[in-house]
Coordinates of C-alpha atoms and ligand atoms in Angstrom, one line a residue:
X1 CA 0.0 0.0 0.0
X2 CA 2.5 2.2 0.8
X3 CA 4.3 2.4 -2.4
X4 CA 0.8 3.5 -3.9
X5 CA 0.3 6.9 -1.2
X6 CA 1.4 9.2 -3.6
X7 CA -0.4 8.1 -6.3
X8 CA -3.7 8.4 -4.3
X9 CA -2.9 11.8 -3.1
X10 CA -2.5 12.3 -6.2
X11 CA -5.8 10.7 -6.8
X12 CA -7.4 12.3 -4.2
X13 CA -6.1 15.6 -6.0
X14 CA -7.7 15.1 -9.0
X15 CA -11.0 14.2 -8.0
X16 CA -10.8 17.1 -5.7
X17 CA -10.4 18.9 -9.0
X18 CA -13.0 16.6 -10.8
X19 CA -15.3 17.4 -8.4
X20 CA -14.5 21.5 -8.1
X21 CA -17.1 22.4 -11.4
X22 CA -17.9 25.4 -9.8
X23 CA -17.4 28.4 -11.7
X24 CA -19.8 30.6 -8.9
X25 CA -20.4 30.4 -5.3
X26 CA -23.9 31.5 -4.8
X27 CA -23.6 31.9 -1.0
X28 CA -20.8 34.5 -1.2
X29 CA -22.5 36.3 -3.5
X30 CA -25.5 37.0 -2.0
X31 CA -23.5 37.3 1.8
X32 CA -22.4 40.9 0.0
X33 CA -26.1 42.0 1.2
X34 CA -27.5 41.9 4.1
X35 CA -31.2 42.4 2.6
X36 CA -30.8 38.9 1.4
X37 CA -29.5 37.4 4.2
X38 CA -32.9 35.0 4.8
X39 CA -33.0 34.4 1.3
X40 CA -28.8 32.9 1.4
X41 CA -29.3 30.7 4.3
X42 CA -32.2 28.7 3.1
X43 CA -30.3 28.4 -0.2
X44 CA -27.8 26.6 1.9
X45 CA -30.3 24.6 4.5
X46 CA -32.3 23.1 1.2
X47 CA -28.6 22.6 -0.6
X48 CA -30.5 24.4 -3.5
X49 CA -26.5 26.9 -3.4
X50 CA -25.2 23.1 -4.2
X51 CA -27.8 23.1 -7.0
X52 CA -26.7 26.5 -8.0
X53 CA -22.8 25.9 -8.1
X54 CA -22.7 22.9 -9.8
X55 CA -25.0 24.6 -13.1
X56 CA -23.2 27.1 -15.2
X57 CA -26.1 28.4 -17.1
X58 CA -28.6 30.4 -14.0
X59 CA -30.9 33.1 -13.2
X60 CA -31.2 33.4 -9.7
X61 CA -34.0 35.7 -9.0
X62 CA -33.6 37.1 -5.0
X63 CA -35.7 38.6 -2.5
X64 CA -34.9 40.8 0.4
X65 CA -35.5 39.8 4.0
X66 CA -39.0 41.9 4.2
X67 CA -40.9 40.0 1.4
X68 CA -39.1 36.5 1.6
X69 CA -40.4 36.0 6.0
X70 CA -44.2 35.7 4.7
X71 CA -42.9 32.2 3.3
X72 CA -40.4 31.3 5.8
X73 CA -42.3 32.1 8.9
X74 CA -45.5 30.2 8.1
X75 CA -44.1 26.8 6.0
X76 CA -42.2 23.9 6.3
X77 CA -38.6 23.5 4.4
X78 CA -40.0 21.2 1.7
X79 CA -42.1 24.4 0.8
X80 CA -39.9 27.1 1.1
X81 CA -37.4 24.6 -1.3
X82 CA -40.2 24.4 -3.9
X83 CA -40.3 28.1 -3.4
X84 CA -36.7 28.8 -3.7
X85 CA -36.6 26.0 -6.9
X86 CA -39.1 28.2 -8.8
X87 CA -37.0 31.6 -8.3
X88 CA -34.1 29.5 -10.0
X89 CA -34.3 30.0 -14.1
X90 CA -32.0 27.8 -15.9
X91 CA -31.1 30.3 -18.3
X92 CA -29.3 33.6 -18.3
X93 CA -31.5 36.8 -18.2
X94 CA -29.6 40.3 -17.4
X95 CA -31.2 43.7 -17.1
X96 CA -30.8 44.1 -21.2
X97 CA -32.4 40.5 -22.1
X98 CA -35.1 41.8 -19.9
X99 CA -36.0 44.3 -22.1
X100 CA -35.2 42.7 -25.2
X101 CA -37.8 39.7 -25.5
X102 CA -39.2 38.6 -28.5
X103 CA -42.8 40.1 -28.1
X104 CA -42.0 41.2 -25.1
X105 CA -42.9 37.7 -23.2
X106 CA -41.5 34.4 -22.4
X107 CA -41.4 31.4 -20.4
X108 CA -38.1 30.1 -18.3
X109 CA -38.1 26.6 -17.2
X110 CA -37.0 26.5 -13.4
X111 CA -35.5 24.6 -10.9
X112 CA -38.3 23.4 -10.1
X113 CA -39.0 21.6 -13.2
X114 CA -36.4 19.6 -12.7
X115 CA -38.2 18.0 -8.9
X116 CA -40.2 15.7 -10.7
X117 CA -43.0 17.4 -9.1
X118 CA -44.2 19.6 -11.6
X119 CA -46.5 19.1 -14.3
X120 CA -47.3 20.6 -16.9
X121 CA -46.2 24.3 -17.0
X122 CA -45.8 25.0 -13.6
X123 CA -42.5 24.3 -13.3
X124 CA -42.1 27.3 -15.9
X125 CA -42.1 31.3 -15.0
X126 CA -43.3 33.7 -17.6
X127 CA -41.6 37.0 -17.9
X128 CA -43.4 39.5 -19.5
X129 CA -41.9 42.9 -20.3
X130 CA -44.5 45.8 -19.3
X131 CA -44.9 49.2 -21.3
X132 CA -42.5 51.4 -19.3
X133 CA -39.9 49.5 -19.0
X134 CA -41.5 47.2 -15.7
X135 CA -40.7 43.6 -16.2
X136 CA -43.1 41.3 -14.4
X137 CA -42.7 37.8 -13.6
X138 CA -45.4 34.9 -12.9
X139 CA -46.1 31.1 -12.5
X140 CA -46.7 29.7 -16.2
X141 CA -49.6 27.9 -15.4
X142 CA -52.7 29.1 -17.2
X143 CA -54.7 31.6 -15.5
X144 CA -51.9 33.0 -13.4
X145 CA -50.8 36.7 -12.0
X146 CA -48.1 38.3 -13.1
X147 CA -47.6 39.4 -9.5
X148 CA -43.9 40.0 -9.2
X149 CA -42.3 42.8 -10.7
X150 CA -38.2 43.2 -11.4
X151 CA -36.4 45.7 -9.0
X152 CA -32.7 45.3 -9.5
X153 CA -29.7 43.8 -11.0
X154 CA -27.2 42.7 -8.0
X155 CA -24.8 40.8 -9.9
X156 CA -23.8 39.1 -13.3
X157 CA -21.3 36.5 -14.4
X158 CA -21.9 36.8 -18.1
X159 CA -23.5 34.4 -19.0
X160 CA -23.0 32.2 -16.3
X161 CA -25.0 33.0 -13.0
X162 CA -27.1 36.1 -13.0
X163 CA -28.5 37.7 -10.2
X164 CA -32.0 39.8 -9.8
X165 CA -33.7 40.9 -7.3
X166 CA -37.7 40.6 -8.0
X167 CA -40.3 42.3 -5.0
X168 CA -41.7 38.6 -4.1
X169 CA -42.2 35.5 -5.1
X170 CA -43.7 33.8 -7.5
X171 CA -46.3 31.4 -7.0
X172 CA -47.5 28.2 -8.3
X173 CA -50.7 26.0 -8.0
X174 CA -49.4 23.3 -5.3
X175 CA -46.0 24.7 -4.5
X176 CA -47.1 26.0 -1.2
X177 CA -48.8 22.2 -0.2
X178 CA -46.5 20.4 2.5
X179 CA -45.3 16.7 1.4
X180 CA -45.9 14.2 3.8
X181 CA -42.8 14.4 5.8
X182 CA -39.9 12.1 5.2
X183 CA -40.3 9.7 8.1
X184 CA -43.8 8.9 6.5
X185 CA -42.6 7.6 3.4
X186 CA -42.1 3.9 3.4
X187 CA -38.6 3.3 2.2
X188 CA -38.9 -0.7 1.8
X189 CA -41.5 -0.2 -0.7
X190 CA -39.6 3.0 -2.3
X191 CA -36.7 1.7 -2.9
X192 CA -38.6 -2.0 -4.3
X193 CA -40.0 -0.4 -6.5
X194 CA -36.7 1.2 -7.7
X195 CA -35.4 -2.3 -8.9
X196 CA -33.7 -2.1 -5.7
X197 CA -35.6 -5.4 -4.1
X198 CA -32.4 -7.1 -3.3
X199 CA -31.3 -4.2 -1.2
X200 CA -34.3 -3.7 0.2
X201 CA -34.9 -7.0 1.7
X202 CA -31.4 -7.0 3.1
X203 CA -32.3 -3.9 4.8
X204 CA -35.5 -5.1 6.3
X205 CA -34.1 -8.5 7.4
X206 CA -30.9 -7.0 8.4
X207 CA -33.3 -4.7 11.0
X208 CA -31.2 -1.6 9.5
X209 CA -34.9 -0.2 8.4
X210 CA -35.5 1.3 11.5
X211 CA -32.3 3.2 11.8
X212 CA -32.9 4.4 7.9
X213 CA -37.0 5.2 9.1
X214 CA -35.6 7.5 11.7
X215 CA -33.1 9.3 10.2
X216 CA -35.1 10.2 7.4
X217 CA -35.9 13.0 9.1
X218 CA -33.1 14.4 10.4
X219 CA -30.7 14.0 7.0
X220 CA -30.2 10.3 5.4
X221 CA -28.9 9.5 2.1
X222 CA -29.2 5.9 0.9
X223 CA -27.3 4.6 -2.5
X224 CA -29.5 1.7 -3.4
X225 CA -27.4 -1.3 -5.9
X226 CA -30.0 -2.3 -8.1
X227 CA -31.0 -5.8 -8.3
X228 CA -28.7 -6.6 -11.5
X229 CA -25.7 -5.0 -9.2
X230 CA -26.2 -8.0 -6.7
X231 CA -25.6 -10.3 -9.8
X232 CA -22.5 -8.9 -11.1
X233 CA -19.4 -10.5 -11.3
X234 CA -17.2 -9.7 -8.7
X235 CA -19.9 -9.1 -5.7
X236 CA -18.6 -10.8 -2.6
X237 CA -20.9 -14.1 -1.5
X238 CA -23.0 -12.5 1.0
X239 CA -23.2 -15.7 2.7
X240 CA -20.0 -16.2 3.5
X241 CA -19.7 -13.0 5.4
X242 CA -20.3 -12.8 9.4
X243 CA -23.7 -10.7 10.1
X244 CA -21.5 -7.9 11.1
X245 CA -19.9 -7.5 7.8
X246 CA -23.4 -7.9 5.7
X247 CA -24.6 -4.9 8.6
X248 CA -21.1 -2.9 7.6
X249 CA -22.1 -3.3 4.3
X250 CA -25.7 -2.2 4.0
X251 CA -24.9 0.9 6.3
X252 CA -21.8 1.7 3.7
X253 CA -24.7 2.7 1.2
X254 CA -26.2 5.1 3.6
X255 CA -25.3 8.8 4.5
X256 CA -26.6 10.4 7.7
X257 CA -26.8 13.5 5.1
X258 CA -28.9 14.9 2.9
X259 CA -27.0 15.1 -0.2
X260 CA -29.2 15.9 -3.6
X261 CA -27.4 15.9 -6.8
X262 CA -26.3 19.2 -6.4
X263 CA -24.5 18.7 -3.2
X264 CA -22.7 15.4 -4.8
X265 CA -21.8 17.5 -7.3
X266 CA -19.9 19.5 -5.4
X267 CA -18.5 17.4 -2.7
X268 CA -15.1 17.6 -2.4
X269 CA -14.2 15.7 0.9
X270 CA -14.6 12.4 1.0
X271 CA -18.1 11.6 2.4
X272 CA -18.7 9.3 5.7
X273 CA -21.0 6.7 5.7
X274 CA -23.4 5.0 8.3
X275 CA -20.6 1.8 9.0
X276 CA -17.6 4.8 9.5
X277 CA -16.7 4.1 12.9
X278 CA -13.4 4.8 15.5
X279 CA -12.4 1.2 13.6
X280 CA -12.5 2.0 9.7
X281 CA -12.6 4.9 7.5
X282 CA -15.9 3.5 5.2
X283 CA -15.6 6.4 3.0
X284 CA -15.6 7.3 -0.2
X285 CA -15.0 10.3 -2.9
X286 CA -17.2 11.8 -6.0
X287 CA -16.3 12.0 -9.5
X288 CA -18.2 13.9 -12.0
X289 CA -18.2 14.1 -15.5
X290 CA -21.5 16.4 -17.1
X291 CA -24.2 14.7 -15.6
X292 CA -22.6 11.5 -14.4
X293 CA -21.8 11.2 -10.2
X294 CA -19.8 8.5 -9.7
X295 CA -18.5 7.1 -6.0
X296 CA -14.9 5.9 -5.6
X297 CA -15.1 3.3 -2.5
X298 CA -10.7 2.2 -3.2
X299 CA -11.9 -1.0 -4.0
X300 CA -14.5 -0.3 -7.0
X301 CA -16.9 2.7 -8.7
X302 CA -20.3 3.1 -9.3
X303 CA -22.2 5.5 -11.0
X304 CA -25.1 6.7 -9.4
X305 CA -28.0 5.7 -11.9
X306 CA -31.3 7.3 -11.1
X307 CA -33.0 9.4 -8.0
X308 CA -35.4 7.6 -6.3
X309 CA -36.5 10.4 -4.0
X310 CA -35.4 14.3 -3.8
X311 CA -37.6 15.3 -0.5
X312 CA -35.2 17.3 1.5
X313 CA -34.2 16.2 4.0
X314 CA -33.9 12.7 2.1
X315 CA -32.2 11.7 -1.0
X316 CA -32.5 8.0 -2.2
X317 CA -30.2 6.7 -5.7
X318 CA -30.0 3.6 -7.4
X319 CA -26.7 2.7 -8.1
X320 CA -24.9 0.5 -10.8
X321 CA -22.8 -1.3 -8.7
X322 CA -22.2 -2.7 -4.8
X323 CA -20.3 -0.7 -3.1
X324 CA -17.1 -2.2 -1.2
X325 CA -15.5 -0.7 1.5
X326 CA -11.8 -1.0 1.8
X327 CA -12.2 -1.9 5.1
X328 CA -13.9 -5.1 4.4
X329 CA -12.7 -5.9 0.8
X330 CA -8.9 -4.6 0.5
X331 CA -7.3 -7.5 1.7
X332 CA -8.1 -10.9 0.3
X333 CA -10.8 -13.5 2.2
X334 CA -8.3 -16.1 1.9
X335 CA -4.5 -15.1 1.7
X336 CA -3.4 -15.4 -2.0
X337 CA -0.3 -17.8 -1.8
X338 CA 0.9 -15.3 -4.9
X339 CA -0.7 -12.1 -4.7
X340 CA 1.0 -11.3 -8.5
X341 CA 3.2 -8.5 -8.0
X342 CA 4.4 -9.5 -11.4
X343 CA 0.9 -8.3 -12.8
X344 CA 1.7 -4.4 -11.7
X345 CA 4.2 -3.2 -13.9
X346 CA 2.7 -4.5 -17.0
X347 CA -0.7 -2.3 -17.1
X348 CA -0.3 -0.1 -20.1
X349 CA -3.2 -1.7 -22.2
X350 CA -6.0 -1.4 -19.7
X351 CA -6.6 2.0 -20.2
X352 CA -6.5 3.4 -23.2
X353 CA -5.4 7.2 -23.0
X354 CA -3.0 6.9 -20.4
X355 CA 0.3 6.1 -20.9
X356 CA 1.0 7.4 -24.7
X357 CA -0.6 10.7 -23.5
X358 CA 1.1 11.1 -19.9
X359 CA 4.0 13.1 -21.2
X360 CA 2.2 15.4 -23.1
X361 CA 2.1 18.9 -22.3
X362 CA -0.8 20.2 -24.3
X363 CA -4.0 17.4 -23.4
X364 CA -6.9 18.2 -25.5
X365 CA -9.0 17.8 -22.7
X366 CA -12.0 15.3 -23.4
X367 CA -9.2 12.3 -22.4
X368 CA -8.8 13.3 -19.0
X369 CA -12.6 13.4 -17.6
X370 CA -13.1 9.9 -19.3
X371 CA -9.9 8.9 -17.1
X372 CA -11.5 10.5 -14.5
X373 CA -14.8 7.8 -13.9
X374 CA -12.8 4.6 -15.7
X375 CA -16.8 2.7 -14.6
X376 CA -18.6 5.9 -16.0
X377 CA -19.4 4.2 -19.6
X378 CA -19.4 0.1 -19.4
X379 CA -19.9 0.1 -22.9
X380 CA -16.7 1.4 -24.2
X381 CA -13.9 1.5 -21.3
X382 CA -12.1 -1.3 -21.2
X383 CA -10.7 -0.9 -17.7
X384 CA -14.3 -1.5 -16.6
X385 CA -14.2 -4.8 -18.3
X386 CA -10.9 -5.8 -17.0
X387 CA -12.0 -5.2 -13.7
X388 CA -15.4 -6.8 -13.6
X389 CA -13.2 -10.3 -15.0
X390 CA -10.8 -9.7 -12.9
X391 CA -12.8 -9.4 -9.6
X392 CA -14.6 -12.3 -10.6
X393 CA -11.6 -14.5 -8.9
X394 CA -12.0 -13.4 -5.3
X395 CA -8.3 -13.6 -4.5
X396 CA -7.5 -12.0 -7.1
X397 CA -9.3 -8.6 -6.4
X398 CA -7.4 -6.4 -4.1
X399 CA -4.2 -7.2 -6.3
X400 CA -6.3 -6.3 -9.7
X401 CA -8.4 -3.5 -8.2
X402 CA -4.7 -1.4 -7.4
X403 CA -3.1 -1.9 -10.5
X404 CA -6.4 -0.7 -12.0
X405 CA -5.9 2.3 -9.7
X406 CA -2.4 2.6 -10.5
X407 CA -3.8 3.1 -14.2
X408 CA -6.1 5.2 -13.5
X409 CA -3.8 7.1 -11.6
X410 CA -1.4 8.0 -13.8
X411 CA -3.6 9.0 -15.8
X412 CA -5.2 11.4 -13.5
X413 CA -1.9 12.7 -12.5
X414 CA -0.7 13.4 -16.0
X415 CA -3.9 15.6 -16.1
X416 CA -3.4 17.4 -13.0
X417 CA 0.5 17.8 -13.8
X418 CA -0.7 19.1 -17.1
X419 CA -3.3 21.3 -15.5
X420 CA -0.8 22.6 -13.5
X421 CA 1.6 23.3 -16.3
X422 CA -1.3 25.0 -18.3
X423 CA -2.4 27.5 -15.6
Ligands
NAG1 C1 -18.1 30.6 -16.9 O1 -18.1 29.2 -16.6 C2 -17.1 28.5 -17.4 C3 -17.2 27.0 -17.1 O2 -17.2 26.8 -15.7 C4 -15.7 29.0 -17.0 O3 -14.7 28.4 -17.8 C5 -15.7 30.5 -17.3 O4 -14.5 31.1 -16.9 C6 -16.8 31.2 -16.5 N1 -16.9 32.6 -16.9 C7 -16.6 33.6 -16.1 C8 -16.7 35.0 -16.6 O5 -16.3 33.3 -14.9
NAG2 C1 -18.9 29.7 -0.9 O1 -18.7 30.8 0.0 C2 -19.1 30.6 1.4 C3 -19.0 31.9 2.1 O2 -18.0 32.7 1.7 C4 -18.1 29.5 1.9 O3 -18.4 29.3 3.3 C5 -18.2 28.3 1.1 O4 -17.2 27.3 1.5 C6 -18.0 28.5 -0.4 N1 -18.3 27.3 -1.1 C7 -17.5 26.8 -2.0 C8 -18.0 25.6 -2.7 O5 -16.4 27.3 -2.3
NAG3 C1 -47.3 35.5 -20.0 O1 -48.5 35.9 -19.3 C2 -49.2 37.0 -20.0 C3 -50.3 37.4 -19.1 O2 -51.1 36.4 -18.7 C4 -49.7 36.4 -21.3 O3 -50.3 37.4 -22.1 C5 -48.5 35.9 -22.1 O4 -48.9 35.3 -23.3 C6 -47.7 34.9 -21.3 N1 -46.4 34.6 -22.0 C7 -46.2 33.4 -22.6 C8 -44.9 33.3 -23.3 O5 -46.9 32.5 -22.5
NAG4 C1 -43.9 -0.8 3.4 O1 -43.9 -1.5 2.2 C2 -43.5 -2.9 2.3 C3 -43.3 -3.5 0.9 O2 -44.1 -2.9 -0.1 C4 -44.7 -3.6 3.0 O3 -44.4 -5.0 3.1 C5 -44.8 -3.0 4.4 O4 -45.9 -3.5 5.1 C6 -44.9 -1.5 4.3 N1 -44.8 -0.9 5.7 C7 -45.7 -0.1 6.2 C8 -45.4 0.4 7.6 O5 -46.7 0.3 5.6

């Protein structure tokens, strides 16, 4: 292990930087005034500032202390999110597009659009330029007021974040009705019916239900394996672990966070789990690439597939693969009588950019994100394939899994030494 340290700082480093797709930080933008002081910190409680930072095309539309407390004072977070989620436009509108709309109207998909929640057009916001220059804003949805108007410009990143202050909210049809809250929602049945039924019944049987029910109010993330992950090649037998281990295992796919896609987006430390203890680390790191999150456990990846559930303060994923901790996978069941050392210096042709490219000084950069999440694309990278053979032979895995690392690593570090050199 300890010949491979610098390569995962290294590692770390680079999915640090992987990770870092922020080109804005909402929070410190808005912190400038003290008007929209309310307005910043429920950005940050409903992680919608994660949202914000990890998108490089956004309006965010504020609202000063004195017309944003009506909301806060009488609702629940869930409401004030979907509140906040329609005052985010994914699109860029300054003072001058303002004034410059094609007929003088238009509609901006929002934020909250994106929830799942909305149907229809109310996930939309219609601007409409006024005569005399007043731009009002409005819920899409047919047979709504225009009731906001446009005050100010506080700050633009052309024409990546804008910011405008409106006089108050904008309002859907539904947007102010409470969900049920989080520790209501049956997660067994949730996370069944997200192809998860594997996981699921390990949970319930397990008797790890009841610490997921009740922290699904106060901040729980759970990465669900879908069924097919459990029958991949490579996944430890189950039944050959003690009832500990299978416990360490389910809680390794659970966060006592809320973490929405945003907030993955942007991690940047390596994120505790449920099984992290005084005795083992169980972390792991975030890579992203566009729209793809992946998790780095050490030992394997897995992209996360699809959200299940986005109802803050609970975030539920499928995910491609099983994740294995380090601390119960890295060294072998059974020790290897030859744990091929031979097998390390020779692994130029698992991945394809590496290598050839390292000493490169100018990377065109598409080759170092695909580096960056070697499980991202099963179809086409053939380190994924070399592992998921490889880890098929048990002992074989730790030995296999860091020479794929030691790929993927110099990889990585050829990008962030190039990176370097290129700043
Ligand atoms: C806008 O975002 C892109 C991508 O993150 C970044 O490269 C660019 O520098 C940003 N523009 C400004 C003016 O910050
Ligand atoms: C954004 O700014 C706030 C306040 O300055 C800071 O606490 C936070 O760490 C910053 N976030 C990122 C992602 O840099
Ligand atoms: C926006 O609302 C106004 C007033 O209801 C309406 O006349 C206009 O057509 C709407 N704009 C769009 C693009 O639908
Ligand atoms: C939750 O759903 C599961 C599976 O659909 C069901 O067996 C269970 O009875 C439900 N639990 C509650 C408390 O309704």
């Amino acid at each position: 292990m300890g010949n491979y340290s610098p390569f995962l700082f290294l590692l770390a480093l680079s999915l640090a930087a992987a990770a870092a797709v922020s080109a804005h930080n909402i929070t410190e933008i808005l912190a400038a005034n003290p008007d929209y002081s309310s307005y910043n910190s429920f950005l940050s409680q409903t992680k919608l500032a994660d949202e914000i930072n990890s998108r490089q095309t956004i309006t965010v539309l504020v609202i000063p202390n004195s017309a944003f407390s009506a909301i806060t004072a009488s609702h629940p977070l869930p409401v004030v999110k979907n509140v906040l989620s329609l005052l985010i436009l994914l699109d860029y509108f300054d003072n001058t597009k303002l004034h410059q709309l094609t007929d003088g109207t238009t509609l901006s998909t929002t934020l909250f659009q994106t929830t799942g929640t909305a149907t229809g057009n109310v996930g939309s916001v219609n601007i409409t330029d006024l005569k005399g220059g007043k731009v009002a804003f409005g819920s899409a949805a047919p047979g709504s007021k225009l009731a906001s108007t446009y005050t100010k410009s506080v700050k633009q990143i052309p024409y990546n974040i804008s910011v405008l202050e409106i006089s108050a909210p904008i309002i859907a049809p539904g947007v102010l009705s409470a969900p049920p809250p989080s520790s209501s929602v049956n997660l067994t049945a949730l996370i069944e019916k997200a192809g998860c039924k594997t996981f699921a019944s390990l949970v319930l049987s397990n008797g790890l239900i009841k610490t997921f029910q009740s922290a699904a109010d106060k901040g729980l993330t759970i990465f669900a394996p879908s069924d097919e992950a459990f029958k991949a090649r490579g996944v430890p037998d189950l039944s050959k672990l003690t009832n500990a281990e299978v416990v360490s295992l389910l809680q390794y796919h659970a966060v006592a966070k809320y973490l929405p896609v945003g907030s993955l987006k942007t991690t940047k430390d390596p994120i505790s789990t449920l099984a992290t203890n005084g005795a083992g680390k169980f972390e792991y790191t975030v890579s992203v690439a566009g729209d793809s999150v992946t998790l780095h456990t050490g030992v394997d990846s897995s992209r996360v597939a699809d959200t299940v559930l986005d109802s803050t303060p609970l975030s539920i994923y499928s995910v491609d693969s099983v994740l294995l901790p380090p601390e119960l996978f890295a060294k072998s069941p059974s020790p290897a009588p030859a744990p091929e050392p031979a097998s390390a210096p020779s692994p130029a042709p698992a991945s394809g950019p590496s290598p050839a490219s390292a000493p490169s000084p100018l990377p065109a950069s598409p080759p170092a994100p695909a580096g960056e999440t070697p499980d991202g694309a099963p179809a086409d990278a053939p380190s994924t394939a070399a592992e998921r053979s490889t880890s098929g032979k048990s002992a074989g895995v730790t030995v296999k899994a860091s020479v794929i690392l030691t790929v993927t690593v110099t990889a990585l570090s050829a990008f962030v030494i190039s990176s370097v050199l290129m700043s």
